[in-house]
XYZ file of C-alpha atoms in Angstrom:
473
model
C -3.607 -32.258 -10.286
C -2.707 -31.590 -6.610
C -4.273 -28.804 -5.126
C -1.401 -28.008 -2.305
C 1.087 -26.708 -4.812
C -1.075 -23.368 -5.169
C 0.110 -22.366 -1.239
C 3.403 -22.193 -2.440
C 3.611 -18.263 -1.331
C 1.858 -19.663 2.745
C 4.985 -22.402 2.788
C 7.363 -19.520 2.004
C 5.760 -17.433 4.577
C 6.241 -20.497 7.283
C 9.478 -21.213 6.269
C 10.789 -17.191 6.537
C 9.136 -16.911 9.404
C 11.274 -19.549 11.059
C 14.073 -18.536 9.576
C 13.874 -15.024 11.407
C 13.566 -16.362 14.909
C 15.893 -18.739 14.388
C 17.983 -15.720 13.871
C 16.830 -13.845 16.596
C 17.653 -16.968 18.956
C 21.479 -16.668 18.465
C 23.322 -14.471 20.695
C 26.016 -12.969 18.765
C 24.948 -10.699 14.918
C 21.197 -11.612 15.744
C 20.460 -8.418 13.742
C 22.251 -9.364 10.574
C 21.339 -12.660 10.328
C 17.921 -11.852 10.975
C 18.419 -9.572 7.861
C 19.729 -12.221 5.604
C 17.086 -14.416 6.918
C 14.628 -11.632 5.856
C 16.217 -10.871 2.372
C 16.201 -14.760 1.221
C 12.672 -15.556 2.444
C 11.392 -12.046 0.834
C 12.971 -13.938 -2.920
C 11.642 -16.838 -2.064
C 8.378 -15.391 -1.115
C 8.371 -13.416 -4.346
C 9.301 -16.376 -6.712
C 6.554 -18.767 -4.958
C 3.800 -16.000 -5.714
C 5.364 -15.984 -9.530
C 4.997 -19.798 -10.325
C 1.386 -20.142 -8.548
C 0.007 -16.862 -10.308
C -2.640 -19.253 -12.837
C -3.389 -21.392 -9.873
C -6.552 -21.803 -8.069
C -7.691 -24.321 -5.465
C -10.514 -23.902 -2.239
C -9.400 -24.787 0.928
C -11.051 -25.181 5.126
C -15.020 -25.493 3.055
C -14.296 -22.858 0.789
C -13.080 -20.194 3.348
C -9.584 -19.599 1.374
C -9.232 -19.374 -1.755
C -6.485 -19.321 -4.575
C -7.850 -17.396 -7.712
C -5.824 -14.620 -9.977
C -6.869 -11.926 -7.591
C -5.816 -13.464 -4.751
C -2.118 -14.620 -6.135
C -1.771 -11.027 -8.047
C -2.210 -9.372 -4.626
C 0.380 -11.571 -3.675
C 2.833 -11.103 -5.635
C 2.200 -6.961 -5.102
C 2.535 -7.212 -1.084
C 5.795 -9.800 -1.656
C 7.647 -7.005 -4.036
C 6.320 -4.499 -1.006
C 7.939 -6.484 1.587
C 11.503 -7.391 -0.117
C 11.865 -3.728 -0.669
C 10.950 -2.423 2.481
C 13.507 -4.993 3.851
C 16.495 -3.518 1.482
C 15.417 0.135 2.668
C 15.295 -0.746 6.251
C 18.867 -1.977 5.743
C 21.132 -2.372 9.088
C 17.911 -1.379 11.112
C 19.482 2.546 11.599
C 16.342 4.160 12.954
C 15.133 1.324 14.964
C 15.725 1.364 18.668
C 18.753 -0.957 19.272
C 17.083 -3.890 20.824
C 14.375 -4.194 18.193
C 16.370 -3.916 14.500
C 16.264 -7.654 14.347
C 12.389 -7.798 15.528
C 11.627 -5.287 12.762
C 11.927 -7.505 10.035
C 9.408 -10.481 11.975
C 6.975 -8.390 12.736
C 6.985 -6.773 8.691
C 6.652 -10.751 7.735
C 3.447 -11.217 9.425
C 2.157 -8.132 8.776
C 2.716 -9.347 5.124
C 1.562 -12.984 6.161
C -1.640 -10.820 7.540
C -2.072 -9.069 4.053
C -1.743 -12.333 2.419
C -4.095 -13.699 4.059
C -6.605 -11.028 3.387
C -6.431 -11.436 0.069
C -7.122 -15.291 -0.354
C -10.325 -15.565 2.272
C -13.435 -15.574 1.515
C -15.175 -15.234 5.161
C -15.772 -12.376 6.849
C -14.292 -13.294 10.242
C -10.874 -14.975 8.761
C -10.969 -11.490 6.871
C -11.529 -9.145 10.173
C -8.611 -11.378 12.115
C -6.220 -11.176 9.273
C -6.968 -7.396 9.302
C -5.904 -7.479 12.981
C -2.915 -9.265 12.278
C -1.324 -7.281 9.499
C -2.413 -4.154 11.518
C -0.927 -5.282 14.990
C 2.286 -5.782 13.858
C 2.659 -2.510 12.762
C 0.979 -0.510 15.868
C 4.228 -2.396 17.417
C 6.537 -1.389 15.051
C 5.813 2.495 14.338
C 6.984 3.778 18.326
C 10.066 2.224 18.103
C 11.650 4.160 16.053
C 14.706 5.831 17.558
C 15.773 9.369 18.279
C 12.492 10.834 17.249
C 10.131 11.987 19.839
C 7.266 12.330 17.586
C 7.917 8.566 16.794
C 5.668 7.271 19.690
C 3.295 9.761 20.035
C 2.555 8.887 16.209
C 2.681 5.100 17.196
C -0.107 5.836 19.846
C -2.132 7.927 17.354
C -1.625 4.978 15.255
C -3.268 2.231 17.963
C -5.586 4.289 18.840
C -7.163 5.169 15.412
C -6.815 1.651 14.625
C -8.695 -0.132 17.430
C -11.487 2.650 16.946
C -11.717 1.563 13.058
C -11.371 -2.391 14.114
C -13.883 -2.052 16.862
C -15.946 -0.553 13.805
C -15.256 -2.631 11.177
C -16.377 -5.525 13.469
C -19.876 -3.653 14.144
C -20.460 -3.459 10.679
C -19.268 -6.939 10.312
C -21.878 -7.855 13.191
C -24.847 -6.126 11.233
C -23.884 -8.006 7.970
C -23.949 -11.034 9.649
C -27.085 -10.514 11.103
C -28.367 -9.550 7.851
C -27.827 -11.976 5.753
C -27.397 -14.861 7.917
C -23.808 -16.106 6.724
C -20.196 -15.124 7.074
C -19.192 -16.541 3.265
C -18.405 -14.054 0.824
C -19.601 -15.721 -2.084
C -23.112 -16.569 -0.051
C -23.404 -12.751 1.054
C -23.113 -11.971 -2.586
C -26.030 -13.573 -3.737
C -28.348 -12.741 -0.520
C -27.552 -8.946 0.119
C -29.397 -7.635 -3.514
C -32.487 -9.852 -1.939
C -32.127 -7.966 1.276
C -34.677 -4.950 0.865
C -32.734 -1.421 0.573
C -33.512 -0.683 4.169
C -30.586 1.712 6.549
C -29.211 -1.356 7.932
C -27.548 -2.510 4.903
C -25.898 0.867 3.694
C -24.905 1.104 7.904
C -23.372 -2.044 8.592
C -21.362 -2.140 4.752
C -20.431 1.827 5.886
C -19.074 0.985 8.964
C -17.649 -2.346 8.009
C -15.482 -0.820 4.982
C -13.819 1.337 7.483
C -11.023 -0.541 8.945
C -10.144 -0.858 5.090
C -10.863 3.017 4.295
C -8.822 3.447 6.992
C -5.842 1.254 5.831
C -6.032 3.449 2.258
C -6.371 6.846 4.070
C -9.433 7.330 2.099
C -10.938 10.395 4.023
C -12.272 10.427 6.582
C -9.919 8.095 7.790
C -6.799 9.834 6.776
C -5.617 11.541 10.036
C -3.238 9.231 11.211
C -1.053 8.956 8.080
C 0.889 12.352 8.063
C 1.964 11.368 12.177
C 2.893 8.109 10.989
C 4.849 8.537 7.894
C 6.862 11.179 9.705
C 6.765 8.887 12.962
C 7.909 5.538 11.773
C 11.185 4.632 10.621
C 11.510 4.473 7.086
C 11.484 0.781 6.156
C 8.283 0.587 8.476
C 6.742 4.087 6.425
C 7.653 1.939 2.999
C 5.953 -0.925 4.124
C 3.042 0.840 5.082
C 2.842 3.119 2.348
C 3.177 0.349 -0.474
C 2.126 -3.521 0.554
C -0.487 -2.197 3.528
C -2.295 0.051 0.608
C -1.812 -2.458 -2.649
C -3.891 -5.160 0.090
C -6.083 -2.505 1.609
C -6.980 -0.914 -2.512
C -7.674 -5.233 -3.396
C -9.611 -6.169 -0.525
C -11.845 -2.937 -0.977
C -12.265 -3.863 -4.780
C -13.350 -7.158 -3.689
C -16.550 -6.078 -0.765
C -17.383 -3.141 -2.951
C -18.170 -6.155 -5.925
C -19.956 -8.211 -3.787
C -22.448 -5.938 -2.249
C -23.778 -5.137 -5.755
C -25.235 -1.763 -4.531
C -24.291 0.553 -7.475
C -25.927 3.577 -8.056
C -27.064 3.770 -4.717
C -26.045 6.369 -1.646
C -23.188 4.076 -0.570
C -21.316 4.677 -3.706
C -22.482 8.509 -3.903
C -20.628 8.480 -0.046
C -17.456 7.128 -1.963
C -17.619 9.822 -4.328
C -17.783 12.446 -2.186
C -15.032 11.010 -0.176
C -12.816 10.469 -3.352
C -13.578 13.972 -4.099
C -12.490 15.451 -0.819
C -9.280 13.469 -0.405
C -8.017 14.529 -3.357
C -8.165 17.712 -2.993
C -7.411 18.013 0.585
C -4.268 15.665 0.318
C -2.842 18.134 -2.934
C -3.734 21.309 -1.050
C -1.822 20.112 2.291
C 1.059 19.149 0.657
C 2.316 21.920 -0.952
C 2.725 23.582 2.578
C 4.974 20.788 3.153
C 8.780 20.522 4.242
C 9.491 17.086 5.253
C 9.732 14.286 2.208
C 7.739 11.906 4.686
C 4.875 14.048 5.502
C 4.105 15.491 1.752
C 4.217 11.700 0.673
C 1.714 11.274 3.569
C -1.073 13.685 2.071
C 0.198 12.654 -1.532
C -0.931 9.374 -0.267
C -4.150 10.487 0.890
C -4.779 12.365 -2.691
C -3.786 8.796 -4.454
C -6.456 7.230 -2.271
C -9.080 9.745 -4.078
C -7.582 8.455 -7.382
C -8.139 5.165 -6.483
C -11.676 5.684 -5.493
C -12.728 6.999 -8.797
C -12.604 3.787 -10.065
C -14.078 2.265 -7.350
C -16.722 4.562 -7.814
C -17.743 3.368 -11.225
C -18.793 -0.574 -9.677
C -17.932 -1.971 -13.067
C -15.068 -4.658 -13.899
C -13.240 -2.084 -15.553
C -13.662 0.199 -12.404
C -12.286 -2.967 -10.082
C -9.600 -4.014 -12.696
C -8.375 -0.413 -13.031
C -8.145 0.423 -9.093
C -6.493 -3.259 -8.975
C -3.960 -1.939 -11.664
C -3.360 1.496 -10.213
C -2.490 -0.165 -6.636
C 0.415 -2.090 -8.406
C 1.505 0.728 -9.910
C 1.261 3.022 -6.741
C 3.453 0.707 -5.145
C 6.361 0.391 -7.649
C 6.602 4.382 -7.448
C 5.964 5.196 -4.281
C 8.193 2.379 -3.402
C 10.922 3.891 -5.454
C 10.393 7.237 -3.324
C 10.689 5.867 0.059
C 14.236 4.321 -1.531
C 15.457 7.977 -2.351
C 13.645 9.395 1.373
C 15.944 6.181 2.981
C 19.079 6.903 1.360
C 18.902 10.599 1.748
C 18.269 9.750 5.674
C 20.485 6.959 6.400
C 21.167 8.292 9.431
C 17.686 8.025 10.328
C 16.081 10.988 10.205
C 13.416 12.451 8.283
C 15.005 14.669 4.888
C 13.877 17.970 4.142
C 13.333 19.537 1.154
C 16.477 21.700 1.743
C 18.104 17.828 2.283
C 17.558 17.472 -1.294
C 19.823 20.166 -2.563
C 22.259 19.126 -5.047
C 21.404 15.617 -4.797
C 21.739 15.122 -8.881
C 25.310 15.665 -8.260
C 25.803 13.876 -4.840
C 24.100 10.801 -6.291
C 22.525 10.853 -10.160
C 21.018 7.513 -10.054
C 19.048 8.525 -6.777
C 18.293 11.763 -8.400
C 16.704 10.173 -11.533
C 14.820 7.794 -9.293
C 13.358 10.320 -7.390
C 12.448 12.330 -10.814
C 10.623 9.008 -12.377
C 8.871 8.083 -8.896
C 7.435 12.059 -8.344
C 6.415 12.163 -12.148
C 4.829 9.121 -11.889
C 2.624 10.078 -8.878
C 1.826 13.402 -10.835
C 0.663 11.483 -13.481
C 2.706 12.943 -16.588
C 3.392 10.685 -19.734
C 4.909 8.146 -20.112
C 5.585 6.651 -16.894
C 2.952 4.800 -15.384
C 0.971 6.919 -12.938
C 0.108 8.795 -16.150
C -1.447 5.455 -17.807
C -3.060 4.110 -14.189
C -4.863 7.402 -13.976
C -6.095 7.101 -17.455
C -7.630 3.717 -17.204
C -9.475 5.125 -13.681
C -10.786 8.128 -15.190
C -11.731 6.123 -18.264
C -13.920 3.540 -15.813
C -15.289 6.276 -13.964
C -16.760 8.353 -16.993
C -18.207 5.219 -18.588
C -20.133 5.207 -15.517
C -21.479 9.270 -15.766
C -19.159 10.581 -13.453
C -18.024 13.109 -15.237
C -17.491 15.952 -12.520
C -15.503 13.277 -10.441
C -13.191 12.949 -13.404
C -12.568 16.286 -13.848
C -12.124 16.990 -10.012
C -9.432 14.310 -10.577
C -7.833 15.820 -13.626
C -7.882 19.382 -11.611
C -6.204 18.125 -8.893
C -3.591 15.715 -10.855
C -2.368 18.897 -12.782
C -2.085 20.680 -8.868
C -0.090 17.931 -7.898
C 2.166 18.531 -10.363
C 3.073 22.013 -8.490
C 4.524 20.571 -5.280
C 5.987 17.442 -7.064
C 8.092 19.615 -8.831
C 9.222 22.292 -6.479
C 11.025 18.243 -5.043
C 12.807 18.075 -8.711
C 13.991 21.752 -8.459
C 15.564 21.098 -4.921
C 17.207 17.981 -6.164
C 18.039 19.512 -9.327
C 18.563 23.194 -9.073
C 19.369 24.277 -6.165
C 22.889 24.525 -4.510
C 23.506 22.516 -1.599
C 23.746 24.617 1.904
C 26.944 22.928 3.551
C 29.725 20.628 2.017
C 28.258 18.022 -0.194
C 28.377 14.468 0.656
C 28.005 12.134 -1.661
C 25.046 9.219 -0.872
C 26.322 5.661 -0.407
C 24.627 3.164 -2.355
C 25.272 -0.532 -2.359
C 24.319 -3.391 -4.954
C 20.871 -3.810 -3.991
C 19.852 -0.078 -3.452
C 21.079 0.047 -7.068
C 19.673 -2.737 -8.476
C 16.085 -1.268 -6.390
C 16.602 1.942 -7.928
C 17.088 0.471 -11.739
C 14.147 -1.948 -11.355
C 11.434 0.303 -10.017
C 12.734 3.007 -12.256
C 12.243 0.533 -15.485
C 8.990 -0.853 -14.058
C 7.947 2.555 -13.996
C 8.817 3.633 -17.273
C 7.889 -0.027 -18.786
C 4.418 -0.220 -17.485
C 3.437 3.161 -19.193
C 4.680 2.353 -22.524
C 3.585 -0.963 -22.113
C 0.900 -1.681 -19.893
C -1.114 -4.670 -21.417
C 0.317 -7.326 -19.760
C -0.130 -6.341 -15.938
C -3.506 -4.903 -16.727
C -4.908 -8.068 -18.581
C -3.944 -9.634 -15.066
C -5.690 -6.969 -12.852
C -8.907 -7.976 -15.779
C -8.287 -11.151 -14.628
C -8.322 -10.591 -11.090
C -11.380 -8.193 -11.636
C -13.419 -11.059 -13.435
C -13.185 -13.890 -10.421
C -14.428 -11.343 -8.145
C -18.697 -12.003 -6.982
């Protein structure tokens, strides 16, 4: 059997790709076009990672690789991308002379993620890294009518060449190390390595730039400025494909360093421990949507680390499972946050007021996607939690689990305080009811099922992140 039909989701990337700057050629409705282009190459994307997800094949001497994990990642940054192109819409929020450019430069930061998740060498993994992250330091300060925008968007760069220039010191250590850049090879030399300071350095400093991408603290500070900073489609995209990749590629280097039970992973438990409580405690002082769903974020990255924490394939197949999930609902948030700010600027919780009657369907959304984060049954964040906690106590860690569970019931505070402005409270001014059209509708109805679906019925998705978890070194 041919081996070429398995890059089925790279063709679709090429063939998007040209179909945007094509677009951005013509001189007359560049932006639209560039749009449609964006919206028909995000399907086709998404249906080319469907069709290869049982395929596998090892291309450039086993330096990319097609395998479950890498086509399940996929198909998670693909959904990311489509719906970050339906929220960023007309482009209202961009500066005028970049709404077309908006939607290239989210392709190959997707092309970027992709990438990430199919090779298995550490310098084609650093330079993918660099691509999906340069294409957003580009986007985030050009947002439009928002000072903060790119002050944030410097913040951003900044941050981010200090973690590359990191990552790429640990990388250099590794390297030296071991003697090879191949994943698979590193995997079976590193337990033969003796447990000297070098290793735990150089896999420290080399799972920063993808610590940083999950706002796992201490690498957190930049995501408050730049949720509030960027514009909302480029907040989405960052908040959902950027963290399903960055959650995935972390599963993967954590797997192959086989270093369990030592003080890297006690590291990663304190750092799961402190993000989730920092990100809960910050966020109930929070007014705007954006910047609670930053330190929310940070506070799902703890989540997520619990599992990592356990190094087992249950550990790896539940952070794996909880990334999907993380993405459908916080996905479906950054919908309501868009919609409630089409006029581009950031909603408040006052914003909120009345919005069951100015818009039910965007109310309900909202209600699903918050309760899901929270973690209360049946929607999915409830179930994704369960299977993390589950991993992690296997494992012993008992008081990380119940750090967890402390501050998944405090989350449930500020969540809802968002339900009672949408809810119960009386708008300030004249109401004005929220424009939807077909696809913010059919967005809201599909993420609101998925979310719903996947805790009644998980099996399905999670026998694929088991499957994912199992190909891993």
């Amino acid at each position: 059997m041919s081996r070429w039909p398995a890059f089925l989701p790279e063709a679709a990337l090429a063939v998007t790709g040209l179909l945007i700057f094509a677009a951005l050629m013509s001189d007359r409705h560049r932006e639209r076009w560039s749009r449609r282009a964006a919206r028909v190459g995000g399907v086709l994307l998404l249906a080319a990672c469907l069709v290869t997800l049982d395929r596998s094949a090892d291309v450039f001497w086993v330096t990319y690789r097609v395998d479950t994990f890498s086509q399940l990642v996929k198909l998670a940054v693909a959904v990311g991308f489509l719906v970050s192109v339906f929220i960023v819409g007309d482009g209202t929020g961009q500066r005028d002379d970049a709404r077309g450019e908006v939607f290239f430069f989210l392709l190959t930061s997707a092309a970027g993620l992709m990438v990430m998740a199919s090779t298995v060498e550490l310098l084609a993994l650093y330079l993918a890294l660099e691509i999906a992250s340069f294409s957003l330091f580009v986007l985030v300060p050009l947002r439009e009518g928002f000072p903060l925008g790119k002050e944030a968007g410097l913040k951003f760069l900044v941050v981010g060449l200090a973690a590359s220039a990191v990552t790429l010191f640990g990388l250099s250590i590794l390297i030296g190390l071991t003697g090879t850049t191949k994943l698979d090879v590193m995997a079976e030399v590193l337990p033969q390595v003796p447990a000297q300071p070098a290793v735990f350095f150089g896999l420290g400093l080399f799972l920063a730039g993808f610590l940083f991408k999950l706002a796992l603290f201490p690498f957190h500070f930049w995501a408050p400025d730049v949720y509030e900073g960027a514009s909302h489609g480029v907040a989405a995209f960052v908040a959902t494909a950027s963290k399903m990749a960055a959650i995935a590629l972390l599963a993967r280097l954590l797997a192959l360093t086989q270093l369990g039970g030592t003080m890297l992973v006690v590291a990663l438990a304190l750092a799961a421990a402190v993000s989730m409580t920092l990100g809960n405690l910050v966020a109930i002082i929070q007014r705007d949507i954006k910047r609670m769903l930053a330190y929310s974020a940070i506070s799902q990255a703890g989540y997520v680390a619990v599992g990592l924490v356990a190094f087992t394939q249950d550990g790896f197949a539940a952070a794996i499972f909880y990334g999907v999930l993380y993405l459908l609902m916080n996905a479906a948030a950054f919908l309501v946050v868009a919609k409630v700010g089409a006029d581009g600027t950031n909603p408040s919780l006052d914003d909120l007021r009345g919005l069951h009657r100015r818009s039910p369907l965007l109310a309900a959304t909202l209600l699903l996607a918050l309760f899901a984060l929270a973690g209360v049954p049946p929607t999915s964040g409830f179930i994704g939690k369960w299977f993390l906690f589950r991993a992690a106590m296997a494992e012993g860690w008992w008081w990380l689990v119940l750090l967890g569970s402390i501050n998944a019931t405090i989350s449930v505070y500020y969540y809802l305080v968002v339900v009672k402005h949408a809810y119960l409270l009386e708008p300030e001014g004249e109401e004005k009811p929220v424009a939807l059209t077909w696809g913010d509708k059919a967005l809201c109805y599909g993420l609101s099922a998925a979310t719903l679906a996947l805790g009644v019925w998980p099996t399905p998705l999670y026998d694929w992140a088991v499957r994912a978890a199992s190909v891993l070194p």
